[in-house]
């Protein structure tokens, strides 16, 4: 499948810079907000960008390797947390309500039957992936279906007027999957990418390292990003890949959360490098490996609060900064309009 993602052109760069510099402030005084305002203006191809019907999509899926002991929590926590999302009780619910963000939960492959539920999108590929320690996590057909489903979801959001989307995830064992994917894409040694996830102790971390080493000895490091994804990914990660590519096709702003979401972006970027132009990196995660991901993408996150929860919480917390960037560009007086003398 090919993706029609246009790299951001330079047509409006000078005009946007002039508008930013003409505001009643010293040059560069709003720092990263100025760059953010210009990026959003270039994405939307306008000097007066706006953020409409913003959403956070939380993709949920189970991993066969979870039962082998790569996580401190049992696999049932995935579906239980989805229920918590649907009941409005998780951190992402709190932050989405505070920021007035739309929130949709996507069942990409949870090992549980939820039935039709308000606020839940049924995109289930299967009841969890296979155990990548013993065999590929998914078949090429499953991987392709997950990506296509994610792309369609993003297009559907765009058709309803959404032009900014934050990405989140839930899946017991998915930090292990993200570590393997990150190694596969970047080549950074696996031990540098494996962290404590949901809170492994030292013995648990050693066990996780050993299990992932066994998985890597079996599956190797494929040269094709889609093969990396099929070998080690989760359905929630694969569906995010498609949603990211689909959102960029529609010139949406992509707000990237932490370690697992960035693992999905590594695959999307390897498939279509222009997707990176549309990405805003919310934060630097505490999870081992996120720094390596950010370095590979040459990405500078907006903040570092020591977060490692996932769920899209970092993306939601970044939202006021995106809104502030757009607001100052549109609403702040210029030296000329305010009758304020500029720099001599």
Tab-separated table of C-alpha atoms in Angstrom:
chain	number	residue	atom	x	y	z
A	1	UNK	CA	0.000	0.000	0.000
A	2	UNK	CA	1.302	3.464	-0.861
A	3	UNK	CA	0.624	6.604	1.154
A	4	UNK	CA	0.093	10.050	-0.316
A	5	UNK	CA	1.921	12.105	2.305
A	6	UNK	CA	3.225	15.422	1.045
A	7	UNK	CA	6.370	16.773	2.744
A	8	UNK	CA	5.772	20.239	4.130
A	9	UNK	CA	6.788	22.833	1.561
A	10	UNK	CA	8.483	26.148	2.262
A	11	UNK	CA	5.885	28.379	0.605
A	12	UNK	CA	4.651	30.013	3.819
A	13	UNK	CA	7.833	29.890	5.886
A	14	UNK	CA	8.841	33.519	5.307
A	15	UNK	CA	5.310	34.845	5.805
A	16	UNK	CA	4.802	32.831	8.982
A	17	UNK	CA	8.180	33.944	10.332
A	18	UNK	CA	7.338	37.572	9.586
A	19	UNK	CA	3.999	37.216	11.371
A	20	UNK	CA	5.651	35.632	14.417
A	21	UNK	CA	8.412	38.235	14.501
A	22	UNK	CA	5.911	41.083	14.169
A	23	UNK	CA	4.170	40.252	17.435
A	24	UNK	CA	4.680	42.532	20.429
A	25	UNK	CA	7.658	40.684	21.890
A	26	UNK	CA	11.401	40.444	21.395
A	27	UNK	CA	12.477	38.186	18.534
A	28	UNK	CA	12.323	34.554	19.587
A	29	UNK	CA	10.966	35.352	23.035
A	30	UNK	CA	8.270	32.655	22.877
A	31	UNK	CA	10.853	30.007	22.108
A	32	UNK	CA	9.493	26.606	21.094
A	33	UNK	CA	5.955	27.979	20.831
A	34	UNK	CA	7.080	30.014	17.828
A	35	UNK	CA	8.385	26.928	16.040
A	36	UNK	CA	5.228	25.039	16.950
A	37	UNK	CA	2.990	27.791	15.576
A	38	UNK	CA	4.937	27.799	12.325
A	39	UNK	CA	4.791	24.007	12.033
A	40	UNK	CA	1.012	23.961	12.481
A	41	UNK	CA	0.630	26.818	10.009
A	42	UNK	CA	2.688	24.916	7.438
A	43	UNK	CA	0.738	21.701	8.025
A	44	UNK	CA	-2.548	23.527	7.450
A	45	UNK	CA	-1.080	25.766	4.721
A	46	UNK	CA	-2.383	28.956	6.294
A	47	UNK	CA	-1.222	32.003	8.265
A	48	UNK	CA	-4.236	31.575	10.572
A	49	UNK	CA	-4.223	27.937	11.710
A	50	UNK	CA	-6.918	26.504	13.957
A	51	UNK	CA	-7.321	23.287	15.915
A	52	UNK	CA	-10.728	21.725	15.425
A	53	UNK	CA	-12.388	18.722	17.063
A	54	UNK	CA	-9.126	17.370	18.511
A	55	UNK	CA	-9.155	13.736	19.613
A	56	UNK	CA	-7.018	11.219	21.420
A	57	UNK	CA	-7.189	7.681	20.066
A	58	UNK	CA	-6.194	4.931	22.506
A	59	UNK	CA	-5.417	1.644	20.760
A	60	UNK	CA	-5.631	-1.501	22.889
A	61	UNK	CA	-4.282	-4.960	22.159
A	62	UNK	CA	-2.903	-8.053	23.866
A	63	UNK	CA	0.461	-9.711	23.325
A	64	UNK	CA	1.048	-13.445	23.367
A	65	UNK	CA	4.427	-12.916	25.010
A	66	UNK	CA	2.747	-11.383	28.071
A	67	UNK	CA	1.951	-14.834	29.377
A	68	UNK	CA	5.645	-15.720	29.208
A	69	UNK	CA	6.472	-13.158	31.871
A	70	UNK	CA	7.636	-10.008	30.073
A	71	UNK	CA	5.379	-7.846	32.266
A	72	UNK	CA	4.782	-7.396	35.975
A	73	UNK	CA	1.012	-7.497	35.399
A	74	UNK	CA	-1.259	-10.297	34.158
A	75	UNK	CA	-2.726	-10.060	30.666
A	76	UNK	CA	-6.255	-9.540	32.018
A	77	UNK	CA	-5.266	-6.012	32.981
A	78	UNK	CA	-5.549	-4.997	29.321
A	79	UNK	CA	-9.298	-5.626	29.079
A	80	UNK	CA	-9.845	-4.403	32.632
A	81	UNK	CA	-8.193	-1.094	31.778
A	82	UNK	CA	-10.289	-0.805	28.627
A	83	UNK	CA	-13.327	-1.113	30.878
A	84	UNK	CA	-11.823	1.618	33.053
A	85	UNK	CA	-11.401	3.848	29.991
A	86	UNK	CA	-15.007	3.259	28.977
A	87	UNK	CA	-16.166	4.061	32.509
A	88	UNK	CA	-14.195	7.333	32.468
A	89	UNK	CA	-11.899	6.454	35.350
A	90	UNK	CA	-8.382	6.372	33.887
A	91	UNK	CA	-5.783	9.134	33.773
A	92	UNK	CA	-6.404	9.725	30.081
A	93	UNK	CA	-10.101	10.246	30.798
A	94	UNK	CA	-9.276	12.855	33.431
A	95	UNK	CA	-6.879	14.740	31.179
A	96	UNK	CA	-9.070	14.494	28.082
A	97	UNK	CA	-12.000	15.948	30.035
A	98	UNK	CA	-9.816	18.741	31.388
A	99	UNK	CA	-8.513	19.636	27.924
A	100	UNK	CA	-11.905	19.084	26.259
A	101	UNK	CA	-10.485	16.505	23.906
A	102	UNK	CA	-12.532	13.856	22.199
A	103	UNK	CA	-11.508	10.369	23.336
A	104	UNK	CA	-12.068	7.116	21.496
A	105	UNK	CA	-10.879	3.674	22.561
A	106	UNK	CA	-9.987	1.219	19.795
A	107	UNK	CA	-10.062	-2.536	20.389
A	108	UNK	CA	-7.298	-3.524	17.996
A	109	UNK	CA	-6.876	-7.007	19.410
A	110	UNK	CA	-7.794	-7.460	23.067
A	111	UNK	CA	-8.299	-11.021	24.317
A	112	UNK	CA	-11.803	-10.215	25.546
A	113	UNK	CA	-15.264	-9.801	24.069
A	114	UNK	CA	-16.612	-6.354	24.955
A	115	UNK	CA	-19.676	-6.402	22.729
A	116	UNK	CA	-21.018	-3.145	21.280
A	117	UNK	CA	-20.101	-0.300	23.637
A	118	UNK	CA	-20.433	3.453	23.444
A	119	UNK	CA	-17.025	5.022	22.964
A	120	UNK	CA	-15.415	1.764	21.824
A	121	UNK	CA	-14.368	1.208	18.217
A	122	UNK	CA	-14.253	-2.474	17.338
A	123	UNK	CA	-11.246	-2.983	15.108
A	124	UNK	CA	-10.268	-6.345	16.570
A	125	UNK	CA	-7.886	-8.280	14.323
A	126	UNK	CA	-7.684	-11.280	16.663
A	127	UNK	CA	-7.765	-12.012	20.398
A	128	UNK	CA	-4.162	-10.964	20.891
A	129	UNK	CA	-1.016	-11.687	18.928
A	130	UNK	CA	0.974	-14.916	18.934
A	131	UNK	CA	3.941	-15.302	21.296
A	132	UNK	CA	6.865	-13.755	19.395
A	133	UNK	CA	9.312	-15.719	21.548
A	134	UNK	CA	8.181	-18.828	19.660
A	135	UNK	CA	6.840	-17.508	16.328
A	136	UNK	CA	6.030	-14.245	14.532
A	137	UNK	CA	3.558	-12.143	16.472
A	138	UNK	CA	1.236	-11.772	13.495
A	139	UNK	CA	0.870	-12.933	9.944
A	140	UNK	CA	1.574	-10.510	7.084
A	141	UNK	CA	-2.173	-10.489	6.358
A	142	UNK	CA	-3.019	-9.555	9.944
A	143	UNK	CA	-0.378	-6.838	9.943
A	144	UNK	CA	-1.722	-5.404	6.697
A	145	UNK	CA	-5.304	-5.492	7.963
A	146	UNK	CA	-4.354	-3.673	11.170
A	147	UNK	CA	-2.559	-0.936	9.246
A	148	UNK	CA	-5.450	-0.519	6.817
A	149	UNK	CA	-7.927	-0.335	9.700
A	150	UNK	CA	-5.887	2.387	11.406
A	151	UNK	CA	-5.635	4.380	8.212
A	152	UNK	CA	-9.386	4.198	7.729
A	153	UNK	CA	-9.990	5.364	11.313
A	154	UNK	CA	-7.813	8.430	10.789
A	155	UNK	CA	-9.523	9.278	7.518
A	156	UNK	CA	-12.905	8.958	9.222
A	157	UNK	CA	-11.867	11.396	11.959
A	158	UNK	CA	-10.657	13.876	9.353
A	159	UNK	CA	-13.929	13.628	7.459
A	160	UNK	CA	-15.761	14.623	10.660
A	161	UNK	CA	-13.666	17.777	11.022
A	162	UNK	CA	-10.831	16.646	13.284
A	163	UNK	CA	-7.469	18.141	12.308
A	164	UNK	CA	-5.346	17.144	15.320
A	165	UNK	CA	-5.028	13.709	16.887
A	166	UNK	CA	-3.078	12.412	19.864
A	167	UNK	CA	-2.016	8.776	20.031
A	168	UNK	CA	-2.184	6.479	23.045
A	169	UNK	CA	-2.119	2.752	23.739
A	170	UNK	CA	-2.891	0.028	26.234
A	171	UNK	CA	-1.557	-3.509	26.164
A	172	UNK	CA	0.162	-5.566	28.831
A	173	UNK	CA	3.582	-6.461	27.459
A	174	UNK	CA	3.756	-3.726	24.871
A	175	UNK	CA	6.919	-2.073	26.199
A	176	UNK	CA	8.692	-5.354	25.418
A	177	UNK	CA	7.262	-5.310	21.918
A	178	UNK	CA	8.288	-1.672	21.504
A	179	UNK	CA	11.846	-2.511	22.586
A	180	UNK	CA	12.157	-5.211	19.920
A	181	UNK	CA	10.660	-2.962	17.238
A	182	UNK	CA	12.988	-0.111	18.205
A	183	UNK	CA	16.005	-2.393	17.970
A	184	UNK	CA	14.781	-3.674	14.619
A	185	UNK	CA	14.384	-0.192	13.142
A	186	UNK	CA	17.283	1.687	14.758
A	187	UNK	CA	19.890	-1.007	15.403
A	188	UNK	CA	20.467	0.275	18.943
A	189	UNK	CA	21.531	-2.742	21.075
A	190	UNK	CA	18.492	-4.380	22.648
A	191	UNK	CA	19.748	-4.220	26.281
A	192	UNK	CA	19.783	-0.411	26.043
A	193	UNK	CA	16.106	-0.400	25.045
A	194	UNK	CA	14.569	-2.709	27.633
A	195	UNK	CA	13.099	-1.064	30.717
A	196	UNK	CA	10.933	-1.939	33.690
A	197	UNK	CA	7.659	-1.287	31.890
A	198	UNK	CA	4.824	-1.472	34.401
A	199	UNK	CA	7.253	-1.835	37.296
A	200	UNK	CA	9.430	-4.950	37.088
A	201	UNK	CA	11.887	-5.543	39.922
A	202	UNK	CA	15.493	-6.451	39.179
A	203	UNK	CA	14.725	-10.154	38.798
A	204	UNK	CA	11.788	-9.364	36.533
A	205	UNK	CA	13.916	-7.061	34.411
A	206	UNK	CA	16.553	-9.774	34.019
A	207	UNK	CA	13.845	-12.241	32.975
A	208	UNK	CA	12.434	-9.749	30.465
A	209	UNK	CA	15.896	-9.158	28.995
A	210	UNK	CA	16.448	-12.902	28.637
A	211	UNK	CA	13.070	-13.529	27.019
A	212	UNK	CA	13.529	-10.734	24.514
A	213	UNK	CA	16.996	-12.029	23.736
A	214	UNK	CA	15.429	-15.399	22.948
A	215	UNK	CA	12.828	-13.722	20.715
A	216	UNK	CA	15.535	-11.831	18.863
A	217	UNK	CA	17.585	-14.999	18.365
A	218	UNK	CA	14.515	-16.563	16.748
A	219	UNK	CA	13.244	-13.687	14.606
A	220	UNK	CA	16.414	-11.736	13.955
A	221	UNK	CA	16.429	-8.177	12.680
A	222	UNK	CA	14.488	-8.041	9.396
A	223	UNK	CA	15.442	-5.313	6.945
A	224	UNK	CA	11.830	-4.472	6.016
A	225	UNK	CA	9.992	-2.376	8.648
A	226	UNK	CA	6.764	-4.277	8.007
A	227	UNK	CA	8.560	-7.532	8.713
A	228	UNK	CA	9.882	-6.083	11.981
A	229	UNK	CA	6.335	-5.092	12.899
A	230	UNK	CA	4.896	-8.510	12.025
A	231	UNK	CA	7.625	-10.348	13.933
A	232	UNK	CA	7.400	-8.449	17.203
A	233	UNK	CA	4.534	-5.965	17.148
A	234	UNK	CA	1.112	-5.831	18.697
A	235	UNK	CA	-2.124	-5.197	16.872
A	236	UNK	CA	-2.449	-1.886	18.720
A	237	UNK	CA	1.001	-0.829	17.481
A	238	UNK	CA	0.279	-1.891	13.901
A	239	UNK	CA	-3.049	-0.063	13.919
A	240	UNK	CA	-1.325	3.084	15.195
A	241	UNK	CA	1.114	2.853	12.282
A	242	UNK	CA	-1.798	2.974	9.854
A	243	UNK	CA	-3.559	5.735	11.761
A	244	UNK	CA	-0.431	7.884	11.780
A	245	UNK	CA	0.084	7.477	8.057
A	246	UNK	CA	-3.607	8.106	7.388
A	247	UNK	CA	-3.652	11.215	9.584
A	248	UNK	CA	-0.611	12.647	7.807
A	249	UNK	CA	-2.287	11.988	4.454
A	250	UNK	CA	-5.118	14.251	5.646
A	251	UNK	CA	-2.678	16.941	6.849
A	252	UNK	CA	-3.613	16.463	10.487
A	253	UNK	CA	-1.352	17.388	13.398
A	254	UNK	CA	-0.069	14.191	15.034
A	255	UNK	CA	0.682	14.450	18.764
A	256	UNK	CA	3.078	11.667	19.720
A	257	UNK	CA	3.023	10.249	23.246
A	258	UNK	CA	5.733	8.047	24.746
A	259	UNK	CA	7.737	4.889	24.126
A	260	UNK	CA	5.160	2.565	22.568
A	261	UNK	CA	3.590	5.257	20.394
A	262	UNK	CA	7.027	6.313	19.182
A	263	UNK	CA	7.807	2.676	18.309
A	264	UNK	CA	4.796	2.766	15.996
A	265	UNK	CA	6.069	6.028	14.537
A	266	UNK	CA	9.472	4.457	13.847
A	267	UNK	CA	7.727	1.953	11.585
A	268	UNK	CA	5.521	4.616	9.959
A	269	UNK	CA	8.553	6.837	9.372
A	270	UNK	CA	10.521	3.961	7.823
A	271	UNK	CA	7.581	3.390	5.470
A	272	UNK	CA	6.995	7.068	4.630
A	273	UNK	CA	9.570	9.543	6.011
A	274	UNK	CA	7.363	12.591	5.308
A	275	UNK	CA	5.070	11.579	8.181
A	276	UNK	CA	7.600	13.151	10.539
A	277	UNK	CA	6.754	16.662	9.288
A	278	UNK	CA	3.298	16.331	10.842
A	279	UNK	CA	4.439	15.126	14.267
A	280	UNK	CA	4.608	17.049	17.523
A	281	UNK	CA	6.492	15.107	20.214
A	282	UNK	CA	4.727	15.675	23.494
A	283	UNK	CA	7.267	14.528	26.058
A	284	UNK	CA	10.346	12.494	26.887
A	285	UNK	CA	9.318	9.272	28.605
A	286	UNK	CA	11.129	7.740	31.546
A	287	UNK	CA	10.951	4.361	29.807
A	288	UNK	CA	14.337	3.046	28.716
A	289	UNK	CA	14.686	3.374	24.983
A	290	UNK	CA	12.618	6.500	24.389
A	291	UNK	CA	15.705	8.679	24.198
A	292	UNK	CA	17.143	6.384	21.542
A	293	UNK	CA	13.905	6.656	19.552
A	294	UNK	CA	13.899	10.451	19.775
A	295	UNK	CA	17.567	10.588	18.756
A	296	UNK	CA	16.905	8.365	15.729
A	297	UNK	CA	14.094	10.681	14.616
A	298	UNK	CA	16.030	13.848	15.572
A	299	UNK	CA	12.975	14.851	17.596
A	300	UNK	CA	12.766	17.397	20.414
A	301	UNK	CA	9.854	16.792	22.834
A	302	UNK	CA	7.961	19.675	24.360
A	303	UNK	CA	8.536	18.691	27.991
A	304	UNK	CA	9.963	16.119	30.396
A	305	UNK	CA	7.845	15.339	33.455
A	306	UNK	CA	9.117	11.847	34.167
A	307	UNK	CA	5.980	10.278	32.673
A	308	UNK	CA	5.793	6.583	31.745
A	309	UNK	CA	2.090	5.763	31.918
A	310	UNK	CA	1.121	5.665	28.268
A	311	UNK	CA	-2.594	5.833	27.406
A	312	UNK	CA	-1.932	9.044	25.480
A	313	UNK	CA	-1.579	10.965	28.746
A	314	UNK	CA	1.509	12.826	27.579
A	315	UNK	CA	-0.203	13.793	24.337
A	316	UNK	CA	-3.210	15.149	26.219
A	317	UNK	CA	-1.032	17.155	28.595
A	318	UNK	CA	0.738	18.765	25.630
A	319	UNK	CA	-2.511	20.054	24.194
A	320	UNK	CA	-2.498	23.466	25.936
A	321	UNK	CA	0.886	24.188	24.358
A	322	UNK	CA	-0.449	23.504	20.867
A	323	UNK	CA	-3.462	25.682	21.563
A	324	UNK	CA	-1.268	28.455	22.977
A	325	UNK	CA	0.925	28.394	19.872
A	326	UNK	CA	-2.074	28.795	17.575
A	327	UNK	CA	-3.689	31.420	19.813
A	328	UNK	CA	-0.681	33.716	20.030
A	329	UNK	CA	-0.234	33.569	16.269
A	330	UNK	CA	-3.865	34.508	15.670
A	331	UNK	CA	-4.690	36.797	18.600
A	332	UNK	CA	-1.556	38.526	19.830
A	333	UNK	CA	-1.184	42.117	18.688
A	334	UNK	CA	1.555	43.136	16.290
A	335	UNK	CA	3.788	46.130	16.869
A	336	UNK	CA	1.916	47.904	14.113
A	337	UNK	CA	-1.626	47.128	15.328
A	338	UNK	CA	-0.794	47.957	18.950
A	339	UNK	CA	1.104	51.161	18.157
A	340	UNK	CA	4.158	49.831	19.976
A	341	UNK	CA	7.614	50.842	18.792
A	342	UNK	CA	9.719	48.007	17.448
A	343	UNK	CA	13.389	47.335	17.991
A	344	UNK	CA	15.629	50.103	16.685
